Tab-separated table of C-alpha atoms in Angstrom:
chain	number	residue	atom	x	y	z
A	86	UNK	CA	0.000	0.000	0.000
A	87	UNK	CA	1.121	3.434	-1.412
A	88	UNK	CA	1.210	5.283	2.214
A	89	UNK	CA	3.534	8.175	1.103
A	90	UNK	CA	1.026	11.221	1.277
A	91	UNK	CA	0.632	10.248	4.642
A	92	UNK	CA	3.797	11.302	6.182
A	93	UNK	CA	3.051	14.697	5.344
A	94	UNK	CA	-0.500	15.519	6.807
A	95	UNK	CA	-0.183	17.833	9.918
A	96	UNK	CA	-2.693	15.483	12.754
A	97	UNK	CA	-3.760	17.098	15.687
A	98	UNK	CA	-5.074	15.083	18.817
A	99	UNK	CA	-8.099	16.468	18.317
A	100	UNK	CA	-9.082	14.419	14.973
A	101	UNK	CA	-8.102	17.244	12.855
A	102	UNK	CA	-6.430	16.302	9.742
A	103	UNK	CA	-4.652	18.582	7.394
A	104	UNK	CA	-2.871	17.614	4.037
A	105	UNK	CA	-0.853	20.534	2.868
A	106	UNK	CA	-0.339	18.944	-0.465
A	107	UNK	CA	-4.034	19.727	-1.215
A	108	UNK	CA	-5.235	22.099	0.616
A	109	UNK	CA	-8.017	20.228	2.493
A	110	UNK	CA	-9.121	19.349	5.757
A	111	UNK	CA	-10.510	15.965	7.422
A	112	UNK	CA	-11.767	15.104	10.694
A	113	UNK	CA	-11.572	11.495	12.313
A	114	UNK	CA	-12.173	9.505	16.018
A	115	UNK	CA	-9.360	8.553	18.117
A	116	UNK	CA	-9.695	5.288	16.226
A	117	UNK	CA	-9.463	6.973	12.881
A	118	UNK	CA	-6.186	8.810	14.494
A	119	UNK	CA	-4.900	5.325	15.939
A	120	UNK	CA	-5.356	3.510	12.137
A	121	UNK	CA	-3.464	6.041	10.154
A	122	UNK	CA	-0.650	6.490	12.830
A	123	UNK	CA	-0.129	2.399	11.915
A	124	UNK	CA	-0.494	2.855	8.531
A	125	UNK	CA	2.264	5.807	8.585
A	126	UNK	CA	4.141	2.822	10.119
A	127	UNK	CA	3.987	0.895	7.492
A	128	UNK	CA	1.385	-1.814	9.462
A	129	UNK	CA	-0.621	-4.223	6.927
A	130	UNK	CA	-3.973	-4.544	7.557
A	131	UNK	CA	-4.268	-7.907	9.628
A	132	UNK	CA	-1.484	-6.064	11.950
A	133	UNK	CA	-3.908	-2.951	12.286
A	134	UNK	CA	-6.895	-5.094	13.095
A	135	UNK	CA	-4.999	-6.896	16.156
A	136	UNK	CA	-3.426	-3.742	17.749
A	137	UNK	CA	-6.918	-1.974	17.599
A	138	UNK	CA	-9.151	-5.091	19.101
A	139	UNK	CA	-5.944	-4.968	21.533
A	140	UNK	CA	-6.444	-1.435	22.809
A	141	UNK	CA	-10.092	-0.872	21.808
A	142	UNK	CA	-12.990	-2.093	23.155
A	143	UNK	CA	-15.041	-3.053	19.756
A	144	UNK	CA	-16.520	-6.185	18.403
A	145	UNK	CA	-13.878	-7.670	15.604
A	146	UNK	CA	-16.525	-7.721	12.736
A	147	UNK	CA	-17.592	-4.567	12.515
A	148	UNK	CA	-14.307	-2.967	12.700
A	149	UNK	CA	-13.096	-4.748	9.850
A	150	UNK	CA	-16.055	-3.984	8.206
A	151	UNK	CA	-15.369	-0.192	9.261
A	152	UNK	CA	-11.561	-0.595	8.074
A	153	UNK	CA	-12.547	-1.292	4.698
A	154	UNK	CA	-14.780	2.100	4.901
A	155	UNK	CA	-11.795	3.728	5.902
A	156	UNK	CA	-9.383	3.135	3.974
A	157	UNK	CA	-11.517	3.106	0.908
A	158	UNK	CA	-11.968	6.869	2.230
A	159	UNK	CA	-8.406	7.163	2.726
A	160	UNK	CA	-7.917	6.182	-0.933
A	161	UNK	CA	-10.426	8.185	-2.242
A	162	UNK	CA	-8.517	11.501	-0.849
A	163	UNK	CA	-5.254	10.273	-2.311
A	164	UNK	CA	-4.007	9.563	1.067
A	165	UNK	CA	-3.276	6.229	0.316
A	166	UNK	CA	-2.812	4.218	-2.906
A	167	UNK	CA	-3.447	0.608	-3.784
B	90	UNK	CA	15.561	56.039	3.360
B	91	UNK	CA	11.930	56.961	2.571
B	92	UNK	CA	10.875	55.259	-0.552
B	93	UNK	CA	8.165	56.655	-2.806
B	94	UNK	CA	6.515	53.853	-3.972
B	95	UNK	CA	2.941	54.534	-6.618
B	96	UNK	CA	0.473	51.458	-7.172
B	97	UNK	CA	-2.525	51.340	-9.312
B	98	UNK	CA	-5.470	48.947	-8.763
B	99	UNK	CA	-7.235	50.535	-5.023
B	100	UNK	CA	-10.306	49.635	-6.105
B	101	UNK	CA	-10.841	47.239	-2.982
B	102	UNK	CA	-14.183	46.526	-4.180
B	103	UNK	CA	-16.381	43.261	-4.389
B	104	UNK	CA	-14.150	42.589	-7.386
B	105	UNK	CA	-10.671	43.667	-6.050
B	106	UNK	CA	-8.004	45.118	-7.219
B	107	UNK	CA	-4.738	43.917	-5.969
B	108	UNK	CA	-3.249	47.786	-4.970
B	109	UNK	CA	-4.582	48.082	-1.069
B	110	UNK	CA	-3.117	44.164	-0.599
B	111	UNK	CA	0.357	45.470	-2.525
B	112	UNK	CA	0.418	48.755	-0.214
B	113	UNK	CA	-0.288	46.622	3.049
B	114	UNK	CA	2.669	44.063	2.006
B	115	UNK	CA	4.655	47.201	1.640
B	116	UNK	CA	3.664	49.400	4.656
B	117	UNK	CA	4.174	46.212	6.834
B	118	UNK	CA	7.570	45.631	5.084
B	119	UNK	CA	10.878	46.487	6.366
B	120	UNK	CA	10.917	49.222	4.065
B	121	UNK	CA	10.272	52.496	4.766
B	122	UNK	CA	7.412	53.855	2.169
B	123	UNK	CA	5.478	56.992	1.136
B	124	UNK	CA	2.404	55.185	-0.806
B	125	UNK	CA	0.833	56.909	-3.997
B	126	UNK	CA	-2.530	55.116	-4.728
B	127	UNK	CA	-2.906	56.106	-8.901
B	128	UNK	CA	-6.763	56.064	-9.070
B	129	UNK	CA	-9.289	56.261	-12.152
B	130	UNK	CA	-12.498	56.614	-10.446
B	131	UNK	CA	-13.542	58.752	-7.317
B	132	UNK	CA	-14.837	56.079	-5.530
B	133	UNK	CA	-12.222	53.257	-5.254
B	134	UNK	CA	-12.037	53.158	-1.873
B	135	UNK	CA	-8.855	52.927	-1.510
B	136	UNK	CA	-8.316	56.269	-2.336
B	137	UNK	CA	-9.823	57.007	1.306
B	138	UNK	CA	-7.954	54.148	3.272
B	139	UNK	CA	-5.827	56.497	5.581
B	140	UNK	CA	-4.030	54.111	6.782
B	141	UNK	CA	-2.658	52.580	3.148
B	142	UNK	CA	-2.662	54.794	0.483
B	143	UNK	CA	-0.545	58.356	1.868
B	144	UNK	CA	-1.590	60.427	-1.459
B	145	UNK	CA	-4.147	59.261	-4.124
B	146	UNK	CA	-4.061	60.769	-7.480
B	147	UNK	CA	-6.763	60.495	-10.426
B	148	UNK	CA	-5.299	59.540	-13.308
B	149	UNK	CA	-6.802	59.866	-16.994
B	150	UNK	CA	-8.442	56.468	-18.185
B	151	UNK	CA	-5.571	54.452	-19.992
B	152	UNK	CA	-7.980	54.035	-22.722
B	153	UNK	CA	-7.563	57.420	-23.301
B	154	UNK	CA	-4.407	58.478	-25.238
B	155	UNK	CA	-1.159	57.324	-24.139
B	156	UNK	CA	0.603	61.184	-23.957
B	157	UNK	CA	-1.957	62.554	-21.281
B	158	UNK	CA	-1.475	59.455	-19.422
B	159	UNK	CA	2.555	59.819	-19.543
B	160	UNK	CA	1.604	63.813	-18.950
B	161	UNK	CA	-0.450	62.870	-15.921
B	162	UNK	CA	2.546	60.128	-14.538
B	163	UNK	CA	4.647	63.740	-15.220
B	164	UNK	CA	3.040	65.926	-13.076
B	165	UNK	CA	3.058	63.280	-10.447
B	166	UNK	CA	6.647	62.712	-10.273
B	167	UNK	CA	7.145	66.211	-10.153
B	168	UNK	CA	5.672	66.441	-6.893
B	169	UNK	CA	6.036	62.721	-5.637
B	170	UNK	CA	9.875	61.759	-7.269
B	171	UNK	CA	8.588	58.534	-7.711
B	172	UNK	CA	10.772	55.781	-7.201
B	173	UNK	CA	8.563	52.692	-8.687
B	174	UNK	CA	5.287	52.386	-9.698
B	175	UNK	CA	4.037	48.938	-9.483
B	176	UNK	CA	0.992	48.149	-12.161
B	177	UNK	CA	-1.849	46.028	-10.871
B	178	UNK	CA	-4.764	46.736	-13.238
B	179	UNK	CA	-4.926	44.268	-16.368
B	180	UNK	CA	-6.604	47.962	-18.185
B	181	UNK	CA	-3.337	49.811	-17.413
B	182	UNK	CA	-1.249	47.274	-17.897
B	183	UNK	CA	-1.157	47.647	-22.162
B	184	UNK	CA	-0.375	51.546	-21.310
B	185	UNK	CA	2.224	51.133	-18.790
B	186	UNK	CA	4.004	48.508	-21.287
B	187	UNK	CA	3.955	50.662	-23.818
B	188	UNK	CA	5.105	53.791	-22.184
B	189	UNK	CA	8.246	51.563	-20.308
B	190	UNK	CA	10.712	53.449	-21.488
B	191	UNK	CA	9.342	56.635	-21.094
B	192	UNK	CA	8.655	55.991	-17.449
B	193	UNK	CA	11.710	54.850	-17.346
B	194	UNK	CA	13.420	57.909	-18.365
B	195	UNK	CA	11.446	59.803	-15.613
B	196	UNK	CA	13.764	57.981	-13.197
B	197	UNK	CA	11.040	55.158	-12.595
B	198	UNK	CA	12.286	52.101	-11.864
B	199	UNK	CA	9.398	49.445	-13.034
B	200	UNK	CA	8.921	45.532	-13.357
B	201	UNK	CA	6.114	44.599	-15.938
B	202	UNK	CA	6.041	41.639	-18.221
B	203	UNK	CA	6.710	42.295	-21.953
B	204	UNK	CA	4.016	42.542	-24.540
B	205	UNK	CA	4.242	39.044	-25.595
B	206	UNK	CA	3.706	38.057	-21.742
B	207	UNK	CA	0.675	40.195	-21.805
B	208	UNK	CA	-0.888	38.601	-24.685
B	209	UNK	CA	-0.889	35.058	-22.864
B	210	UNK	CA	-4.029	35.446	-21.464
B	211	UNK	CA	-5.339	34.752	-24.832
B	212	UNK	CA	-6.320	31.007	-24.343
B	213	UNK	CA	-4.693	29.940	-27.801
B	214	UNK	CA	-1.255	31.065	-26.313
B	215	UNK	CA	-2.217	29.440	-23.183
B	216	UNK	CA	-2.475	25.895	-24.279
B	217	UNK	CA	1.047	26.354	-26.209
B	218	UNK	CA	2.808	26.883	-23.320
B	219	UNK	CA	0.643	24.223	-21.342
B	220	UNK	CA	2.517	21.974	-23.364
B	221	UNK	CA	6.223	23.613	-23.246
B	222	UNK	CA	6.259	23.261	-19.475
B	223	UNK	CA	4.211	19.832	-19.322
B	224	UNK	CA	0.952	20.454	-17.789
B	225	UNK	CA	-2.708	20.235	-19.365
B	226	UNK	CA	-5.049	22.619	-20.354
B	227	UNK	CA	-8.724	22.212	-20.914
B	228	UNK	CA	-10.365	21.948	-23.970
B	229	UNK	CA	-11.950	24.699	-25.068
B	230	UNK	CA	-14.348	26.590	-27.492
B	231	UNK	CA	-14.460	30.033	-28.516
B	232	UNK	CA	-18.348	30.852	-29.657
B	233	UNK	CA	-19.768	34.225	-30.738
B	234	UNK	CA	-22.756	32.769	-31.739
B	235	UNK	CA	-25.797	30.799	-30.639
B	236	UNK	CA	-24.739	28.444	-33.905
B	237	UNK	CA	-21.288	28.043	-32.722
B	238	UNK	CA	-22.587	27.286	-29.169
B	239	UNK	CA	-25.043	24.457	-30.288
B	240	UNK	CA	-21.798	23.098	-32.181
B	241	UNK	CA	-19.703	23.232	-29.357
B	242	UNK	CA	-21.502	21.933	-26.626
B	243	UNK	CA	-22.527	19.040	-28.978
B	244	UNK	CA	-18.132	18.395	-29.534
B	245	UNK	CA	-17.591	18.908	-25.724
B	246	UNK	CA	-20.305	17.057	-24.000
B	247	UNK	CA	-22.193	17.580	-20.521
B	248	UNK	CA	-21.172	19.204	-18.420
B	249	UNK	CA	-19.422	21.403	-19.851
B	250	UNK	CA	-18.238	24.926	-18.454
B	251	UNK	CA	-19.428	28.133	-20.339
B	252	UNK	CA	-17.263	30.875	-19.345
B	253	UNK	CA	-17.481	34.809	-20.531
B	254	UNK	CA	-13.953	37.128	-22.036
B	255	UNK	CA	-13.181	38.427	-18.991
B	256	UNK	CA	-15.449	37.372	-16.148
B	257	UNK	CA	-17.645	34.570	-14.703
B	258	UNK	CA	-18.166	30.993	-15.481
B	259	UNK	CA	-21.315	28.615	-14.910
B	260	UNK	CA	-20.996	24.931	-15.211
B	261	UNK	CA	-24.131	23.715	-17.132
B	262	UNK	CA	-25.831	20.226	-17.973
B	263	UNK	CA	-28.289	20.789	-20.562
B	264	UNK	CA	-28.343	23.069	-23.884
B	265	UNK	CA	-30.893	24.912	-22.441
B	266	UNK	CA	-28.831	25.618	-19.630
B	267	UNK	CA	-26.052	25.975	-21.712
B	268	UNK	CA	-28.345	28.952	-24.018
B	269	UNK	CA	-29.679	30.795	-21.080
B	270	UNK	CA	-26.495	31.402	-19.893
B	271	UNK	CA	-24.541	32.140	-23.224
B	272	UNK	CA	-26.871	35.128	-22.802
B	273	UNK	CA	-26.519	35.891	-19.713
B	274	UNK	CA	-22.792	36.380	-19.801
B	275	UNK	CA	-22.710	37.694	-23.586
B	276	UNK	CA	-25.216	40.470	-22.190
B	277	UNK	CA	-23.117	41.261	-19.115
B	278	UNK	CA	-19.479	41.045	-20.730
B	279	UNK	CA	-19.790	40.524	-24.216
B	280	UNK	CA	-17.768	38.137	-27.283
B	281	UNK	CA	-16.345	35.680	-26.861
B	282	UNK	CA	-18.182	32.963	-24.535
B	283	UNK	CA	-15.706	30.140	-24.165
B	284	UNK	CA	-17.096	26.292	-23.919
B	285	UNK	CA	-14.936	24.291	-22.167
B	286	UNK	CA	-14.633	20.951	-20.686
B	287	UNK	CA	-15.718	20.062	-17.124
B	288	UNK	CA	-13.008	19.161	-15.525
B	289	UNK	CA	-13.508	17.411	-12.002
B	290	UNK	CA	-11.048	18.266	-9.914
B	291	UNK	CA	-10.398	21.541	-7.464
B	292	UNK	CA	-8.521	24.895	-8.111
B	293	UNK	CA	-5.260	26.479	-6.875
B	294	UNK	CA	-3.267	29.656	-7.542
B	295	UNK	CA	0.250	30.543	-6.617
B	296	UNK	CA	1.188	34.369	-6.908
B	297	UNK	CA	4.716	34.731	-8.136
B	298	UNK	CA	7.482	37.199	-9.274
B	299	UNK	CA	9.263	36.773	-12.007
B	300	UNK	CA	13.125	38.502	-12.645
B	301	UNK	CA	12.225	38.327	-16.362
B	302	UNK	CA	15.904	35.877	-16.654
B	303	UNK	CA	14.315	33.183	-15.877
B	304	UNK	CA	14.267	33.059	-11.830
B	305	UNK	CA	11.635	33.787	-9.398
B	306	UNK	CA	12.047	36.105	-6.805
B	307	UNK	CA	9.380	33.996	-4.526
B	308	UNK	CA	6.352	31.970	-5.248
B	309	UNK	CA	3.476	30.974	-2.347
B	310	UNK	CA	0.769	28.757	-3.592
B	311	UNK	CA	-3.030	28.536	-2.481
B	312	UNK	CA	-5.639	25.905	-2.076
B	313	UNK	CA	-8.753	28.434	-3.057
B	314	UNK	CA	-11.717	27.992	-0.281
B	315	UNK	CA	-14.698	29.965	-1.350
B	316	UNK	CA	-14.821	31.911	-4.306
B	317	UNK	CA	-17.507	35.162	-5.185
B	318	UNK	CA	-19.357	35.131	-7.776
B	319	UNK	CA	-16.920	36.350	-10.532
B	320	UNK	CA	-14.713	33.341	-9.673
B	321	UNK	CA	-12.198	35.573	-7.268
B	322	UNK	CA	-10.144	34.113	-4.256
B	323	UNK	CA	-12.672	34.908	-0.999
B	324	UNK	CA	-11.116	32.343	1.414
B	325	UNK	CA	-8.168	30.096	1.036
B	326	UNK	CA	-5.663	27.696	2.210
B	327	UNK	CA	-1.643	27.698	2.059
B	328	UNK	CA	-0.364	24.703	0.493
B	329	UNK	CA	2.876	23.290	0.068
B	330	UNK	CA	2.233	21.089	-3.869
B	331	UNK	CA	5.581	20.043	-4.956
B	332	UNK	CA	4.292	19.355	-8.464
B	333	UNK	CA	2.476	22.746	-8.354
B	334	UNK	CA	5.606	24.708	-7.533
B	335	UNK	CA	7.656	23.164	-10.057
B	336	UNK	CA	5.148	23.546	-12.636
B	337	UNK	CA	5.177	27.104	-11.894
B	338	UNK	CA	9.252	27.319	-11.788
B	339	UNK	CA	8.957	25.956	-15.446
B	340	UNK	CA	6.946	28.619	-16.771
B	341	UNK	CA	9.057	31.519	-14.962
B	342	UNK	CA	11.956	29.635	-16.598
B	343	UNK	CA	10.265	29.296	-20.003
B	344	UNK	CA	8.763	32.507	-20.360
B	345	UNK	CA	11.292	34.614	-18.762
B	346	UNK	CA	8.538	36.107	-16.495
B	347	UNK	CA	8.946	39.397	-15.557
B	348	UNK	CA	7.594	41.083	-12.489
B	349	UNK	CA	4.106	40.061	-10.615
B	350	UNK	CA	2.339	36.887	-11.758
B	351	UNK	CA	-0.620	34.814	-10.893
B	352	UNK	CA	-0.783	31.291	-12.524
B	353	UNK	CA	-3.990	29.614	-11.635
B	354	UNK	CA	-4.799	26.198	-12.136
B	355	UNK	CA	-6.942	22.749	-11.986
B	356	UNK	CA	-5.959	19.723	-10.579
B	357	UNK	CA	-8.212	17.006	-11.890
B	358	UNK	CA	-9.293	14.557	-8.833
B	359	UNK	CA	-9.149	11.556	-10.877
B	360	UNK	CA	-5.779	11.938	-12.548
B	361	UNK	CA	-4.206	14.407	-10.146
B	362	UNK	CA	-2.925	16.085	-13.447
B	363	UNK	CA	-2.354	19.795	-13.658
B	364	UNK	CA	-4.914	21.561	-15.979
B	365	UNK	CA	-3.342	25.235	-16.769
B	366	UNK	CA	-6.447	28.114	-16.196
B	367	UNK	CA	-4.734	31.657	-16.549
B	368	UNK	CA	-1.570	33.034	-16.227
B	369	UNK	CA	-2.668	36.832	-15.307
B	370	UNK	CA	0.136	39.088	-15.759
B	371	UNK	CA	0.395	41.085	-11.874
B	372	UNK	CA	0.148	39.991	-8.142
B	373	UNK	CA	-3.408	38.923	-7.402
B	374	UNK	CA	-5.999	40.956	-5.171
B	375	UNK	CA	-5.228	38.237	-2.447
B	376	UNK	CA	-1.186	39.472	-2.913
B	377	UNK	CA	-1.039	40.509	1.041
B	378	UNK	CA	-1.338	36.600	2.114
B	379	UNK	CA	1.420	35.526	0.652
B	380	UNK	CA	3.523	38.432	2.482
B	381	UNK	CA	1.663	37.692	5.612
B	382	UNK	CA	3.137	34.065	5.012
B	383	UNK	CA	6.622	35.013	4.996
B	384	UNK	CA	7.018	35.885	0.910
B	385	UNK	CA	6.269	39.766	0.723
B	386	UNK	CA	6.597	39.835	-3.005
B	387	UNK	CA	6.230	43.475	-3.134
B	388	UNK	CA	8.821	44.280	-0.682
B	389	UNK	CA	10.998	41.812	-3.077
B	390	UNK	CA	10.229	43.568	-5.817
B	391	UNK	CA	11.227	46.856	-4.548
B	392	UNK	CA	14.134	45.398	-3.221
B	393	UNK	CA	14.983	43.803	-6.277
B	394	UNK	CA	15.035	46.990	-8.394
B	395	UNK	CA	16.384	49.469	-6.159
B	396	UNK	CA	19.102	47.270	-4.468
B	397	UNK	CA	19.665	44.437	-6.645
B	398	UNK	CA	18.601	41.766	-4.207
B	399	UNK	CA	17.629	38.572	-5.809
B	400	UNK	CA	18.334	36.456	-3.285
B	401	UNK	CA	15.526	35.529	-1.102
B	402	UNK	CA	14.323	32.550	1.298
B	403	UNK	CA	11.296	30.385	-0.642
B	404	UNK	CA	10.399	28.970	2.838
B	405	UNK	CA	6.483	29.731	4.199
B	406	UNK	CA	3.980	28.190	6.794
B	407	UNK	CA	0.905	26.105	5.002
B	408	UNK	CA	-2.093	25.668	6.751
B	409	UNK	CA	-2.403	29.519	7.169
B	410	UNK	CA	-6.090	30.647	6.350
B	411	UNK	CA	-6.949	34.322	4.350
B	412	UNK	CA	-10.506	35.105	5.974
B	413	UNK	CA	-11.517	38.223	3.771
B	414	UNK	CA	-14.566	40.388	4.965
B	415	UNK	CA	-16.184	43.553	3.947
B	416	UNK	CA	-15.691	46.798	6.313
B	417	UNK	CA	-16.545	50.262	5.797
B	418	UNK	CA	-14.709	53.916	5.959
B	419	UNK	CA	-16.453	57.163	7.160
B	420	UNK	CA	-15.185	60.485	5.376
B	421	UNK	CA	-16.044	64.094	5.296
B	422	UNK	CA	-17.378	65.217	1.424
B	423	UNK	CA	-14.516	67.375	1.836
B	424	UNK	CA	-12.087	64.586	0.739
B	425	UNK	CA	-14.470	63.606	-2.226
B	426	UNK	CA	-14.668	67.131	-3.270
B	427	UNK	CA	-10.758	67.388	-2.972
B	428	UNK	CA	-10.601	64.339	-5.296
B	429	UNK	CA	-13.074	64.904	-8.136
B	430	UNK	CA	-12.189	68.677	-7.915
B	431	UNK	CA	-8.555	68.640	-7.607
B	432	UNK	CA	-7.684	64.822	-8.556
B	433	UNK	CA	-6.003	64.657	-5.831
B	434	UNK	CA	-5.990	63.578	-2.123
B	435	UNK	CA	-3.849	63.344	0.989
B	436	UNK	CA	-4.633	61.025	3.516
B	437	UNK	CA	-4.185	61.480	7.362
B	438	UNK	CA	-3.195	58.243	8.849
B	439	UNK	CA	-3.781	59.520	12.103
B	440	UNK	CA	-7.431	59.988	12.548
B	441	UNK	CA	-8.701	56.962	14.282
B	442	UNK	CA	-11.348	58.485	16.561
B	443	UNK	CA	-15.078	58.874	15.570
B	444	UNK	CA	-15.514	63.058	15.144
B	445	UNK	CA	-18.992	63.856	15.108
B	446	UNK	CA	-18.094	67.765	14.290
């Protein structure tokens, strides 16, 4: 996965996302915050999934259910590639 | 050393000239300036900004002939010794290229693009050098009929974009659409209407300066927010876009762009490509961001023609946001009489209580 763009979006600890390649501005849950912290890390998926049922309390199939959403999301800002 | 700098374009109206942005960059400088606003109308406001513009003068319209224009920039410099003017109306820009030399020989020191620059905001030109520094432009129709419009939207497809000469731009989905506002524009700003191609994707601008050798003096780039009606910068973004900036470091290269620029452009969501809008030949109404950023490109252009500084750091913050609002100034008729009777005005920056007397 194509996780360049990441490293340069300024994240506050509020949610707030900025990419100042683009111009625009996101908002995401501590979650959200957690997921693209281990994606800037270079974590594959199955690696995310553990470390969040780990430290989260939330029920394994809907998460990865919500993963998908989010990095679909991800992707379709050109925060991430394929 | 008091520098005596004049700038045109202080009509901070709702479709602004760059001048009172120019004047702030320069007043908030480290430069020490005496600012002469050149007006052509009574009411650009500002001619009444005491705080920006020191000493307004009316000047003839530079449709008028070119002598009582240089006769006009005469008399001023008589009383003003002038050290640059800086040129930030696309009307006065023709005249002011034209009379370079002249002003020149007053002792002016000036940085305006050439002729040939000037032309490039004819579209043809546009898409030529599109290609010579490897970006995109749209493609486009030039209509001055409802026949060619019929033909054009038809080659184009839905949506398409119909945009007038100078002004405006609606995005459209049907011919109907597409007729009512080939009118609507035609009425308001005349021949041609351009058809272009809807291009999904999201605009930027950077505001340049150009040493006409091929270098730029600075460069700050903008994610554009909201926009007013006309299509001009309300709110926007600093952004740092690698492939932006170097896009825009070709041109200055290519072209060897001289003084202010603004290059605007597309970048198509699907593709990410660059899609080049306009290249408009001076610094941009929204001209004071980029100084409040950390590249005052009017302080570099003063210092680049009256010390030879070229020399400059690129560095700026992104993630800064330009909130523009509307405000308003209360005069005395005494300083509109003094301006349409006189054509002239001096401003006192130091009023800054209310006086009811």
């Amino acid at each position: 996965m194509e996780i360049q763009r990441l490293a340069s979006l300024a994240i506050s600890d509020s949610g707030f996302i900025f990419d100042p390649v683009s111009g625009h501005s996101y908002t995401t849950n501590q979650i959200g915050l957690e997921i693209i912290r281990l994606l800037k890390e270079d974590k594959d998926i199955p690696e995310i999934i553990e470390y969040i049922l780990d430290e989260f309390d939330v029920n394994r199939d809907e998460f990865e259910t919500d993963l998908i959403d989010f990095t679909q999301n991800l992707k379709s800002y050109y925060l991430i590639g394929d | 050393m008091k520098i005596t700098i004049a700038v045109s374009g202080i009509n901070a109206v709702d479709n602004p000239g760059p001048g009172t942005g120019i004047i702030r960059s320069l007043k908030q400088s480290s430069l020490d300036v005496r600012t002469i606003g050149l007006a052509y109308d009574t009411m650009e406001p500002g001619i009444y900004m005491d705080d920006i513009v020191d000493k307004t003068y009316l000047m003839p319209y530079p449709s008028s002939d070119q002598d009582s224009f240089l006769k006009r920039l005469e008399y001023i410099n008589s009383i003003e010794k002038i050290d640059i003017i800086i040129s930030a109306l696309d009307a006065e820009l023709p005249v002011m290229i034209a009379l370079k030399e002249d002003i020149e020989n007053l002792g002016i020191k000036i940085l305006i693009p050439t002729k040939k620059m000037f032309a490039l905001r004819n579209k043809t030109e546009l898409k030529k050098i599109a290609e010579a520094i490897q970006v995109k432009s749209p493609e486009y129709i030039s209509c001055t009929s409802l026949s060619d419009l019929f033909n054009a939207v038809e080659k184009v497809g839905f949506p398409c974009m119909i945009k007038g000469p100078f002004y405006e731009a609606f995005k459209v989905n049907s011919l109907v659409e597409a007729e009512t506002k080939f009118h609507k524009i035609s009425a308001k700003w005349g021949f041609p209407i351009i058809v272009q191609k809807f291009i999904y994707g999201e605009e930027y601008d950077v505001v340049g300066l150009g040493d006409g050798k091929g270098n730029d003096l600075g460069i700050f780039a903008i994610k554009k927010m909201t926009t007013t009606s006309l299509g001009k910068v309300w709110n926007a973004i600093s952004i740092h876009n690698e492939k932006l900036a170097q896009a825009t470091k070709r041109m200055v290269q290519y072209l060897k762009w001289q003084g202010g620029f603004e290059f605007e452009v597309l970048i198509e969501n699907k593709t990410q490509e660059l899609y080049l809008l306009e290249i408009n030949p001076r610094f941009p109404a929204w001209v004071y961001m980029a100084g409040a950023c950390g590249i005052n490109l009017p302080e570099r252009m003063v210092k680049f023609l009256l010390f030879n500084e070229d020399k400059f750091p690129s560095d700026y913050k992104s993630g800064k946001i330009m909130i523009r609002y509307t405000a308003e100034i209360i005069k005395d008729i005494a300083d509109f009489e003094k301006i349409t009777t006189l054509g002239e005005l001096e401003n006192n920056p130091k009023i800054t209580e209310f006086s009811n007397e």
